[in-house]
Tab-separated table of C-alpha atoms in Angstrom:
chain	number	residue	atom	x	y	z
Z	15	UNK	CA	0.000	0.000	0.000
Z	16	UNK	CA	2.509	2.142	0.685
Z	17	UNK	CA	4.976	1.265	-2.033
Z	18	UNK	CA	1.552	2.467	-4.524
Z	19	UNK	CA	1.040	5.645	-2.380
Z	20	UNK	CA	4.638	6.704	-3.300
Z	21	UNK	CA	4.299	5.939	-6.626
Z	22	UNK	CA	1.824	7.901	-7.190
Z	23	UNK	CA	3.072	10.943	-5.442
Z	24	UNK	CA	6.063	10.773	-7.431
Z	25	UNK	CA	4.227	11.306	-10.462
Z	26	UNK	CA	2.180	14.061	-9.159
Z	27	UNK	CA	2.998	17.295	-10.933
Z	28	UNK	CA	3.947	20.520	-8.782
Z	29	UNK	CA	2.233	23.344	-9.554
Z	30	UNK	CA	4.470	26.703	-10.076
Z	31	UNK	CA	3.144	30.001	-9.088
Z	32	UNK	CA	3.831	32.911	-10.511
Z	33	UNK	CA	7.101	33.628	-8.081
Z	34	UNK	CA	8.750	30.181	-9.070
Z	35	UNK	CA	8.011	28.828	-5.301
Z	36	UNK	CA	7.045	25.361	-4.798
Z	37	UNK	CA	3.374	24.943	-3.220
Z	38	UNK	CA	3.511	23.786	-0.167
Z	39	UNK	CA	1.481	20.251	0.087
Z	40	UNK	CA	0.099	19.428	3.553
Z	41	UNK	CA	1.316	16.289	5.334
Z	42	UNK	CA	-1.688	13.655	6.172
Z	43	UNK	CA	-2.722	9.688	5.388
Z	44	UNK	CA	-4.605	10.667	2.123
Z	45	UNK	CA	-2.226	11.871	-0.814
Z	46	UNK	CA	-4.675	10.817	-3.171
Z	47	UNK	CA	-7.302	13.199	-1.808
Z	48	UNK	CA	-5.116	16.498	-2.024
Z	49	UNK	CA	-4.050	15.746	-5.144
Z	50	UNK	CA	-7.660	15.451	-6.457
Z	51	UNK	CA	-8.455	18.618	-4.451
Z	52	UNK	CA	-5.464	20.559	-5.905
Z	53	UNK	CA	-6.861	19.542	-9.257
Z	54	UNK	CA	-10.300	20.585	-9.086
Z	55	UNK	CA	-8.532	24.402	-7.243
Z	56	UNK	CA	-6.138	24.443	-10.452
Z	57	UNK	CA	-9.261	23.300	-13.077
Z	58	UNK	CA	-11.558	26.478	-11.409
Z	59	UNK	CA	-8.900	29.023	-11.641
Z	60	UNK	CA	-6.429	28.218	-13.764
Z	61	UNK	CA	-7.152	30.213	-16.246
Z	62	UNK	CA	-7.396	33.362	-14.405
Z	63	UNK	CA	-4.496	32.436	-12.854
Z	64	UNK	CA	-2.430	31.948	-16.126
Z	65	UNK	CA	-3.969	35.343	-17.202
Z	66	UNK	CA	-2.272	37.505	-14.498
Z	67	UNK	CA	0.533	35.619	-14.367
Z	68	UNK	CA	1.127	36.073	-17.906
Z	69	UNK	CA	0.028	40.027	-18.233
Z	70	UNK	CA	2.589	40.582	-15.049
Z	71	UNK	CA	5.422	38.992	-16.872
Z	72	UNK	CA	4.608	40.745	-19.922
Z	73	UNK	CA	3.884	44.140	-18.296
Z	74	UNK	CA	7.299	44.488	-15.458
Z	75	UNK	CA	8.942	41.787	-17.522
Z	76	UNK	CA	12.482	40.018	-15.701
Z	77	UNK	CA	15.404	41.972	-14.705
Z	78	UNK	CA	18.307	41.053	-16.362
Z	79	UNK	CA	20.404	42.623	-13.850
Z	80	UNK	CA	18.979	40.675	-11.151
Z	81	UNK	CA	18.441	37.139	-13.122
Z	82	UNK	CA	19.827	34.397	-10.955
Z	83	UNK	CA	21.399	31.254	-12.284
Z	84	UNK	CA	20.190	28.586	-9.677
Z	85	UNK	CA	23.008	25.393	-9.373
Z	86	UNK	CA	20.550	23.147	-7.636
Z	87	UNK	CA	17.369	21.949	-7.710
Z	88	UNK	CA	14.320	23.142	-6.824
Z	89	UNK	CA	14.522	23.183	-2.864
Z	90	UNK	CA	18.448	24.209	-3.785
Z	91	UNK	CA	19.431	26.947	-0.619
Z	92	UNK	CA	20.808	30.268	-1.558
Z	93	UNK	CA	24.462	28.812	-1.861
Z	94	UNK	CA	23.803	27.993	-5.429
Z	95	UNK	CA	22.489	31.148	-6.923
Z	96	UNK	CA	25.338	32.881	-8.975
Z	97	UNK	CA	23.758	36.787	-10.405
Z	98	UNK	CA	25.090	37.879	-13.417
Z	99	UNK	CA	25.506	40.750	-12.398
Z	100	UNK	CA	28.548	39.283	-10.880
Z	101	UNK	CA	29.557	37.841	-13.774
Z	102	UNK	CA	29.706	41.154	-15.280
Z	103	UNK	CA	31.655	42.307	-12.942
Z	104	UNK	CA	34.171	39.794	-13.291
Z	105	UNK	CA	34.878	40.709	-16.666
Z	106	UNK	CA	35.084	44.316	-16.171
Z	107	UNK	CA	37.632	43.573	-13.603
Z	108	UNK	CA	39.680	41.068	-16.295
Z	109	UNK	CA	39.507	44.346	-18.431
Z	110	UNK	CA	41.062	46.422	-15.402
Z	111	UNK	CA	38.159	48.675	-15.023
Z	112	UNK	CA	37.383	49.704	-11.718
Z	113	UNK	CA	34.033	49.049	-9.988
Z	114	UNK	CA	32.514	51.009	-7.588
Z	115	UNK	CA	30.677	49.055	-4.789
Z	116	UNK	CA	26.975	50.483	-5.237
Z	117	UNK	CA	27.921	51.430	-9.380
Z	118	UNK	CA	25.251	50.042	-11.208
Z	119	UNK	CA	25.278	47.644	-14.075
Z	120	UNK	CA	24.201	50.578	-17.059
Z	121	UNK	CA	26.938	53.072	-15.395
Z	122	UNK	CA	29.915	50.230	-15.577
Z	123	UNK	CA	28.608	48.883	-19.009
Z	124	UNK	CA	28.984	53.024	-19.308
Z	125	UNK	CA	32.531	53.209	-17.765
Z	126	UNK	CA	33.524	49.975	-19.927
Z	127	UNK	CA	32.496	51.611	-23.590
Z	128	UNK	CA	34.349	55.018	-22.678
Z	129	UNK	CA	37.547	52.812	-21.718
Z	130	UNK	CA	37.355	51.406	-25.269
Z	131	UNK	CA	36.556	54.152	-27.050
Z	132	UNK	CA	39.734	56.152	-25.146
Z	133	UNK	CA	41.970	53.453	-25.821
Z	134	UNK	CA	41.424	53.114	-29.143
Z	135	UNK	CA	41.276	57.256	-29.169
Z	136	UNK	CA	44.666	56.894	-27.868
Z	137	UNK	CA	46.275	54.270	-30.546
Z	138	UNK	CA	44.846	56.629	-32.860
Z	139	UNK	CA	46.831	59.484	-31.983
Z	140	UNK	CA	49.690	57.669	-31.000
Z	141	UNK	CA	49.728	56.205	-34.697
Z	142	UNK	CA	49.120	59.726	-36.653
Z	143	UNK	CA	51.940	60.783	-33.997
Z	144	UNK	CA	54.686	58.625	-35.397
Z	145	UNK	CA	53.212	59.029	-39.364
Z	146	UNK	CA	53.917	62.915	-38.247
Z	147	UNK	CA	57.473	61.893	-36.978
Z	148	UNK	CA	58.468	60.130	-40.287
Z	149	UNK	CA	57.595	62.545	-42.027
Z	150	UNK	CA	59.277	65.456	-39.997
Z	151	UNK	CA	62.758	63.432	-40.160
Z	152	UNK	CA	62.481	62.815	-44.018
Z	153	UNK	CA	61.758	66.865	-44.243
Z	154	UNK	CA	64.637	67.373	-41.956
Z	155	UNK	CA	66.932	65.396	-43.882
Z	156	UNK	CA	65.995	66.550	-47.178
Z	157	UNK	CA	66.093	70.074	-45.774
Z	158	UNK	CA	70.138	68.877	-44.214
Z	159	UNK	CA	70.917	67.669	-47.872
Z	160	UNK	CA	70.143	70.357	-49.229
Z	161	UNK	CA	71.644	73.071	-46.999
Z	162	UNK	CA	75.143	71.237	-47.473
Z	163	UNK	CA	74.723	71.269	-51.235
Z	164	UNK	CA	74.226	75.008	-51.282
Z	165	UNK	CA	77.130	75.660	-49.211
Z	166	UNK	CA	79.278	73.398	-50.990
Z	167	UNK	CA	78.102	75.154	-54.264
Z	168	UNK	CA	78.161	78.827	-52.871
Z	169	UNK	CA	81.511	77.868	-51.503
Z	170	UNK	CA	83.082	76.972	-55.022
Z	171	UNK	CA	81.448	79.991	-56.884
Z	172	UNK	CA	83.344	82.155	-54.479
Z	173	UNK	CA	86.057	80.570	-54.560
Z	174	UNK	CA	85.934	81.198	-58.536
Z	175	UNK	CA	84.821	84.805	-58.650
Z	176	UNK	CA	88.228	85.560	-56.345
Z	177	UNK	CA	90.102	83.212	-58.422
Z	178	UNK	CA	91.063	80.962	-55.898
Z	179	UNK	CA	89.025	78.076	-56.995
Z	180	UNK	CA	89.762	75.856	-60.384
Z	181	UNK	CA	86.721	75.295	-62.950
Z	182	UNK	CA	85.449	73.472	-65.850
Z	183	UNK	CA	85.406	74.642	-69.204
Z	184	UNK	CA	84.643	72.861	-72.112
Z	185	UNK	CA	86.329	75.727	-74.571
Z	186	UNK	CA	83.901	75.116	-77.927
Z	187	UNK	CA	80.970	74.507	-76.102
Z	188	UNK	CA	80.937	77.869	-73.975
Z	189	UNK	CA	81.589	79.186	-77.346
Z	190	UNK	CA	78.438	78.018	-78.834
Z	191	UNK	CA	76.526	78.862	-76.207
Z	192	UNK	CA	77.899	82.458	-75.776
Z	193	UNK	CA	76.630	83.203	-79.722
Z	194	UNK	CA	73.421	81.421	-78.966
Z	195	UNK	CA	72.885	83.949	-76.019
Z	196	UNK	CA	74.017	86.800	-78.580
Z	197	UNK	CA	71.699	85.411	-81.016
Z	198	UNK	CA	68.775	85.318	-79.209
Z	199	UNK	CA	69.260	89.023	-78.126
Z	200	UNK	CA	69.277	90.057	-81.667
Z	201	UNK	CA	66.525	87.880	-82.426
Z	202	UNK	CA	64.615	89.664	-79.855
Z	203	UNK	CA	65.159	93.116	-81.196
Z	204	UNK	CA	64.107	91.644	-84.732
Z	205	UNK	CA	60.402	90.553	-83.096
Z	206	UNK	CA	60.076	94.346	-81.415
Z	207	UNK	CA	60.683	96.108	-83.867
Z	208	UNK	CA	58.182	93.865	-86.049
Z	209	UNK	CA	55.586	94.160	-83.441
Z	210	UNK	CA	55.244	98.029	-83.491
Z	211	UNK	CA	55.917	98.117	-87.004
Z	212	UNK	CA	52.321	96.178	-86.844
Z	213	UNK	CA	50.921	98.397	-84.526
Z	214	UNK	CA	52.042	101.489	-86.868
Z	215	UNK	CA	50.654	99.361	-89.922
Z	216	UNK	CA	47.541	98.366	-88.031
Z	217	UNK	CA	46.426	102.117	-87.092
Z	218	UNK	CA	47.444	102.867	-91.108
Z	219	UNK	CA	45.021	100.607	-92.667
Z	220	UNK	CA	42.303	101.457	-90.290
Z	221	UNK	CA	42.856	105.504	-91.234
Z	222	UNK	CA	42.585	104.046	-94.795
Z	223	UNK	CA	39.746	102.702	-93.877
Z	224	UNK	CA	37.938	105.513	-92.180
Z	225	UNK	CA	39.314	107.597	-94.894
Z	226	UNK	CA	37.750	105.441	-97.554
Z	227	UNK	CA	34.072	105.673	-95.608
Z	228	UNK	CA	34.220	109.578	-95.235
Z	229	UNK	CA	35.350	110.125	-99.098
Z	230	UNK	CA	32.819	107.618	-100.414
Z	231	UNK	CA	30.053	109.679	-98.272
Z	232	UNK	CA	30.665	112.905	-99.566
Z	233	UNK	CA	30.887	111.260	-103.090
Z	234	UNK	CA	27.135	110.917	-102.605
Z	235	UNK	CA	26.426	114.643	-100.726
Z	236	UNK	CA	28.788	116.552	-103.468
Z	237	UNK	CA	27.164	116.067	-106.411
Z	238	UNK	CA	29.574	118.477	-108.033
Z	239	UNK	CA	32.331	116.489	-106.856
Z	240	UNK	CA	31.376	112.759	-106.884
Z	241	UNK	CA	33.480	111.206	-109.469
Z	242	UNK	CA	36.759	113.482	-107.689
Z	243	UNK	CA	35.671	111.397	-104.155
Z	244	UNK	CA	34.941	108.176	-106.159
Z	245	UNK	CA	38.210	107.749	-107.200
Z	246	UNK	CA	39.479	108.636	-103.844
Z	247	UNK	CA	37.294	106.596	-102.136
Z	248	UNK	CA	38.229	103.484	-104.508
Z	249	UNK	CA	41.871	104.295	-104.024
Z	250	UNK	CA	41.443	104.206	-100.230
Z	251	UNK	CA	39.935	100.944	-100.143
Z	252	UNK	CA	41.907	99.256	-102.214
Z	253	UNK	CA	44.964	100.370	-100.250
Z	254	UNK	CA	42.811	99.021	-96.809
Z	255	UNK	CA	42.514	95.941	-98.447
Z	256	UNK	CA	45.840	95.390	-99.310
Z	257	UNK	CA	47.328	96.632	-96.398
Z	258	UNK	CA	45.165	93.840	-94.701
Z	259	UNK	CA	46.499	91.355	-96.595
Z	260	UNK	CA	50.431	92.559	-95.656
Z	261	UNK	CA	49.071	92.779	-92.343
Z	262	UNK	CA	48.255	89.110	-92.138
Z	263	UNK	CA	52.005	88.204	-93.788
Z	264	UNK	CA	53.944	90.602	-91.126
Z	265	UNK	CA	51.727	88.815	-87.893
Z	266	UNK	CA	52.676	85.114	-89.278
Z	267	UNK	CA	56.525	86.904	-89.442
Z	268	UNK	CA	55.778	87.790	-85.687
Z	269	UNK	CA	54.190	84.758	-84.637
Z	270	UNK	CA	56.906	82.415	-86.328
Z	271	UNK	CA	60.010	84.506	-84.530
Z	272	UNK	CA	58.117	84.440	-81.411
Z	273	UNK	CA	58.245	80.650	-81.133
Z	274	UNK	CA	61.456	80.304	-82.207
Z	275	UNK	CA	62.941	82.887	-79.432
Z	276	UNK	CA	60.686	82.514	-76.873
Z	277	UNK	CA	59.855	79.072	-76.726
Z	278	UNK	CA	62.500	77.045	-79.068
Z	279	UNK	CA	65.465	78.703	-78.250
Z	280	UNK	CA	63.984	79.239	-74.274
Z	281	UNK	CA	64.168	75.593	-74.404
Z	282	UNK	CA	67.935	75.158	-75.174
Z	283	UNK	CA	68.859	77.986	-72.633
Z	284	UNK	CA	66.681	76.335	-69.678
Z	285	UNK	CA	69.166	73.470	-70.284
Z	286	UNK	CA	71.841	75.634	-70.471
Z	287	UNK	CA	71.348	76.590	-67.200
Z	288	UNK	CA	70.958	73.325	-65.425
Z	289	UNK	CA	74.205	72.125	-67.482
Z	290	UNK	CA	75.922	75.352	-65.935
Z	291	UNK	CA	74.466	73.858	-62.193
Z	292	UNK	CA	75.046	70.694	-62.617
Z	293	UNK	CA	79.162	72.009	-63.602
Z	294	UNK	CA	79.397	73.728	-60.088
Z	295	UNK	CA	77.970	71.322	-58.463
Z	296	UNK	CA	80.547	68.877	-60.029
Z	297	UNK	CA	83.212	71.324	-59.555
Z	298	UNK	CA	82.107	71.565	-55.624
Z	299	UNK	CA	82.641	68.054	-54.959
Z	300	UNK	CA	85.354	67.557	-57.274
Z	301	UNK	CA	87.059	70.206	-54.715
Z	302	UNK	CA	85.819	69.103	-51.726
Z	303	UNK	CA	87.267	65.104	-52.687
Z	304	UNK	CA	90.680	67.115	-53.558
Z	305	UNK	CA	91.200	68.558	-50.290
Z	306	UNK	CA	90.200	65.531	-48.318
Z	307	UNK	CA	92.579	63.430	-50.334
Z	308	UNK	CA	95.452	65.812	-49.201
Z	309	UNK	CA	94.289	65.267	-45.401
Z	310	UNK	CA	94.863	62.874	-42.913
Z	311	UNK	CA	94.146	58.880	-43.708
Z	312	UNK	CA	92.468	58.202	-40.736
Z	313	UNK	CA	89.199	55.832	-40.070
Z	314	UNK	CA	86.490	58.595	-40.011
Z	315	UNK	CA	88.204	60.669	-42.673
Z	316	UNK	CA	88.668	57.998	-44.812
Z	317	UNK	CA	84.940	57.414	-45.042
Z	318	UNK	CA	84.218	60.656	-45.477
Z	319	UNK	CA	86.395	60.349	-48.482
Z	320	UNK	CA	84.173	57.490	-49.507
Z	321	UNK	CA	81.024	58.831	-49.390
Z	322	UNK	CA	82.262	62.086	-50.827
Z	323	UNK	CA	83.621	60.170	-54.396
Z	324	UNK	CA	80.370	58.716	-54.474
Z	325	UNK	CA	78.790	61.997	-54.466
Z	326	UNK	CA	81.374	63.023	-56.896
Z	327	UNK	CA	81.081	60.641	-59.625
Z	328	UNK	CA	76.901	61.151	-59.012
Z	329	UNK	CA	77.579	64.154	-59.632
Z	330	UNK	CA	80.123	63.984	-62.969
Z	331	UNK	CA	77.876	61.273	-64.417
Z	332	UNK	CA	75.114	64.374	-64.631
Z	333	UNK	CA	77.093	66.582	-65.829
Z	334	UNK	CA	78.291	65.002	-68.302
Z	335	UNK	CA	74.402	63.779	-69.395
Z	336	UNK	CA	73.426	67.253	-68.913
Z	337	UNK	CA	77.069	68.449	-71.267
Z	338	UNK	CA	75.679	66.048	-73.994
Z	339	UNK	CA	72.376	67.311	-74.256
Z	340	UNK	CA	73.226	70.488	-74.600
Z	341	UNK	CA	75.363	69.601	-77.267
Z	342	UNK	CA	72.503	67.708	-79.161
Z	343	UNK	CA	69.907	70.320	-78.782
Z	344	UNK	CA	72.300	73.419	-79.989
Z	345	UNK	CA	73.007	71.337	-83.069
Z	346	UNK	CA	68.974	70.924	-83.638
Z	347	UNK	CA	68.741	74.282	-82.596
Z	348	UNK	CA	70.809	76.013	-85.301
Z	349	UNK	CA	68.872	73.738	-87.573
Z	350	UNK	CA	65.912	74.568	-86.817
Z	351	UNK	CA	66.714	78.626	-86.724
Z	352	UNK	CA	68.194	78.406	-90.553
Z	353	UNK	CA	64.629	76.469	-91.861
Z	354	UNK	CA	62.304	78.736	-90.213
Z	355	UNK	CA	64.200	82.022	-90.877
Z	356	UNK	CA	65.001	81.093	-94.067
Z	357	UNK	CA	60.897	80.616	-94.827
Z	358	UNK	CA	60.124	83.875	-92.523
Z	359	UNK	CA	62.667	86.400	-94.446
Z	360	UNK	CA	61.316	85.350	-97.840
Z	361	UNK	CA	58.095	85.720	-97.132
Z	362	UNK	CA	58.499	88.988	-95.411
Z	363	UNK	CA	60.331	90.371	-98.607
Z	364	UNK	CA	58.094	89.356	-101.026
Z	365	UNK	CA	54.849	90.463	-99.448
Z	366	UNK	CA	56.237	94.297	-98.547
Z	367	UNK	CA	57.558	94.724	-101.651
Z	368	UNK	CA	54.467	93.561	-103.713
Z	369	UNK	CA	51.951	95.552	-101.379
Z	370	UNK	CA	54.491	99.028	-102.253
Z	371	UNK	CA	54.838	98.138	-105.972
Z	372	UNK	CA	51.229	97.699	-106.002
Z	373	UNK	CA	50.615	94.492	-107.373
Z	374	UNK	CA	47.771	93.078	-105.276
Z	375	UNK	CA	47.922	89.954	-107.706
Z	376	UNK	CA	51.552	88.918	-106.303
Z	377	UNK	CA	51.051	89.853	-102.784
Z	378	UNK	CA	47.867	87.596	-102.610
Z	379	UNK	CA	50.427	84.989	-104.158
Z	380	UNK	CA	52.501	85.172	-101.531
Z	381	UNK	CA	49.940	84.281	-99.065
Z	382	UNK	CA	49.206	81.480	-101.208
Z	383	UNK	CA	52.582	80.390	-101.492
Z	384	UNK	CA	53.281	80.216	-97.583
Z	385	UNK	CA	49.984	78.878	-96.832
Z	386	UNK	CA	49.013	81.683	-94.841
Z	387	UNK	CA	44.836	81.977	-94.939
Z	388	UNK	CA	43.216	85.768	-94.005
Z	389	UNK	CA	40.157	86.179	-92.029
Z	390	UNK	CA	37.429	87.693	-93.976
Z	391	UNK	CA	36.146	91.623	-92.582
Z	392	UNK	CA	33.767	91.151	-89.533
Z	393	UNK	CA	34.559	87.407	-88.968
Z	394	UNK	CA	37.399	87.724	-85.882
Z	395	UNK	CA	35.000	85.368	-84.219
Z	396	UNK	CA	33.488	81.917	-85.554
Z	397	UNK	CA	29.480	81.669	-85.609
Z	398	UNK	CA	27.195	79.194	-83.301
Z	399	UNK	CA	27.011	76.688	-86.985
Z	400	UNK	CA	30.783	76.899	-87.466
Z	401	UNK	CA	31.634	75.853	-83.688
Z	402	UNK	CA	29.269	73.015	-84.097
């Protein structure tokens, strides 16, 4: 009998409430009859029950600060209940964040973010800190570089003003370049002069011009003398229109010289100049190995002398690239100059002297000849169906 009574109680179910305590069953002979009375309580208001269990829940809902993790069962003591709020702060104290004793779980969450964010604020900084470094040092030492190469070079051009210092000259070279210089001075004068000689020609054909309008008027309001300001009138134009022509010949003289000084033979003296550099610079460490050759032979200055022939023959290997080209582009140069002026001078001759003898038929030859094309009166700018 007994042996079925505990059978049965064993698989009785205990009821929950809504706090997670067990119910408390009272102790007497007839199991059987509180567990039918406990059924017919649960059957009658279970379902309010459930219903304000279940809106409580929903409405305060668990604390997740104060959620316990229970180790034992179900009569378990207190021993066994672990809070993760503990747990938390374990790991804030792995991180080596300290906790205040009453701090509360949203303030050390709090205190844990702002440690993350200011260490990774600070590997931030400490990173652009050391980019900042580099690049101070590499300014620094091109800044050191090239403070000693403007001594060294300053040094040696003194040094050869006063005659004290020895220099390179390459004899036919500084020839050439000295009548290049003289050349382009006289080639200079050549494109003035042929710029106001435009101007002057410029404000002639537009007198003509103005002349030719008035004359041509007062053909029309003289009746007595209309055929006398006819011919004038004709004359006038005719010379305007011919002196345009010329006028187009002299500005593709102007524009041709002014490429070949200002931009072809600019070219040849900007490497000029950085052959003439690149010679002091040679000569300055060509000096500077000489006199610590005649030194002492000792450890440090013998690897200064090192590191000063390597600068040297850096520094001869340039200027003898920068000799060379030189060389080449004077010999292209002259070339060049004999082609262009040769095409500039005849065409210059032949179109003044056919627009004074008069022979518009020649002087619009010319043009032909040189391919030279004249914008018609009134069109100095394209129209909207000619851009498109």
């Amino acid at each position: 009998m007994a042996d079925s009574i505990m059978s049965r109680a064993a698989t009785m179910e205990i009821p929950i409430n809504s706090n997670g305590d067990s119910r408390n069953i009272p102790e007497d002979d007839g199991l059987e009859q509180a567990a039918k009375a406990q059924w017919s309580l649960d059957e009658k208001v279970g379902s309010s029950a459930d219903t304000r269990d279940l809106q409580q829940v929903m409405v305060s809902g668990p604390n997740l600060n104060e959620t316990s993790i229970v180790s034992g069962g179900y009569g378990g003591t207190a021993e066994g209940v672990i809070s993760t709020s503990s747990i938390k702060d374990l790991r804030m104290k792995a991180r080596g964040v300290s906790i205040a004793p009453n701090q509360s779980a949203a303030s050390r969450i709090g205190t844990s973010l702002s440690e993350d964010i200011s260490g990774s604020n600070m590997h931030q900084s400490a990173t652009a800190e050391e980019a900042t470094r580099g690049v101070a040092v590499e300014k620094f030492d091109i800044m050191k570089k090239w403070g000693l190469n403007t001594y060294k070079c300053t040094k040696q051009l003194i040094s050869e003003r006063f005659g004290r210092g020895s220099r390179t000259v390459d004899l036919e070279l500084e020839a050439q370049i000295e009548v290049l210089r003289d050349t382009k001075r006289k080639y200079e004068i050549i494109l003035r002069l042929a710029r106001e000689l435009t101007n002057h020609f410029y404000s002639m054909v537009q007198t003509q011009h103005a002349l030719g309008d008035t004359f041509a008027d007062l053909s029309q309001k003289s009746p007595e003398l209309r055929d006398e300001f006819g011919y004038n009138a004709e004359t006038q134009k005719l010379l305007c229109r011919n002196g345009e022509t010329l006028l187009g010949a002299i500005n593709f003289f102007v524009s041709s010289i002014n490429t070949l000084v200002n931009k072809t033979m600019e070219d040849t003296l900007m490497t000029i100049k950085m052959y003439e550099n690149a010679r002091l610079e040679y000569d300055a460490y060509r000096a500077d190995l000489e006199e610590l050759n005649l030194g002492p032979r000792d450890a440090v200055t013998m690897a200064r002398i090192e590191a000063t022939d390597q600068q040297y023959q850096a520094q001869k290997d340039k200027y003898e690239r920068l000799r060379s080209d030189v060389t080449i582009k004077i010999k292209f140069l002259d070339e060049n100059k004999v082609k262009v002026m040769h095409k500039q001078l005849l065409l210059f001759h032949n179109a003044i002297s056919a627009y004074f003898a008069g022979n518009q038929q020649q002087l619009e030859q010319t043009l032909k000849q040189f391919n030279i094309k004249l914008k018609p009166p009134g069109a100095e700018k394209p129209s909207w169906l000619e851009e498109q």
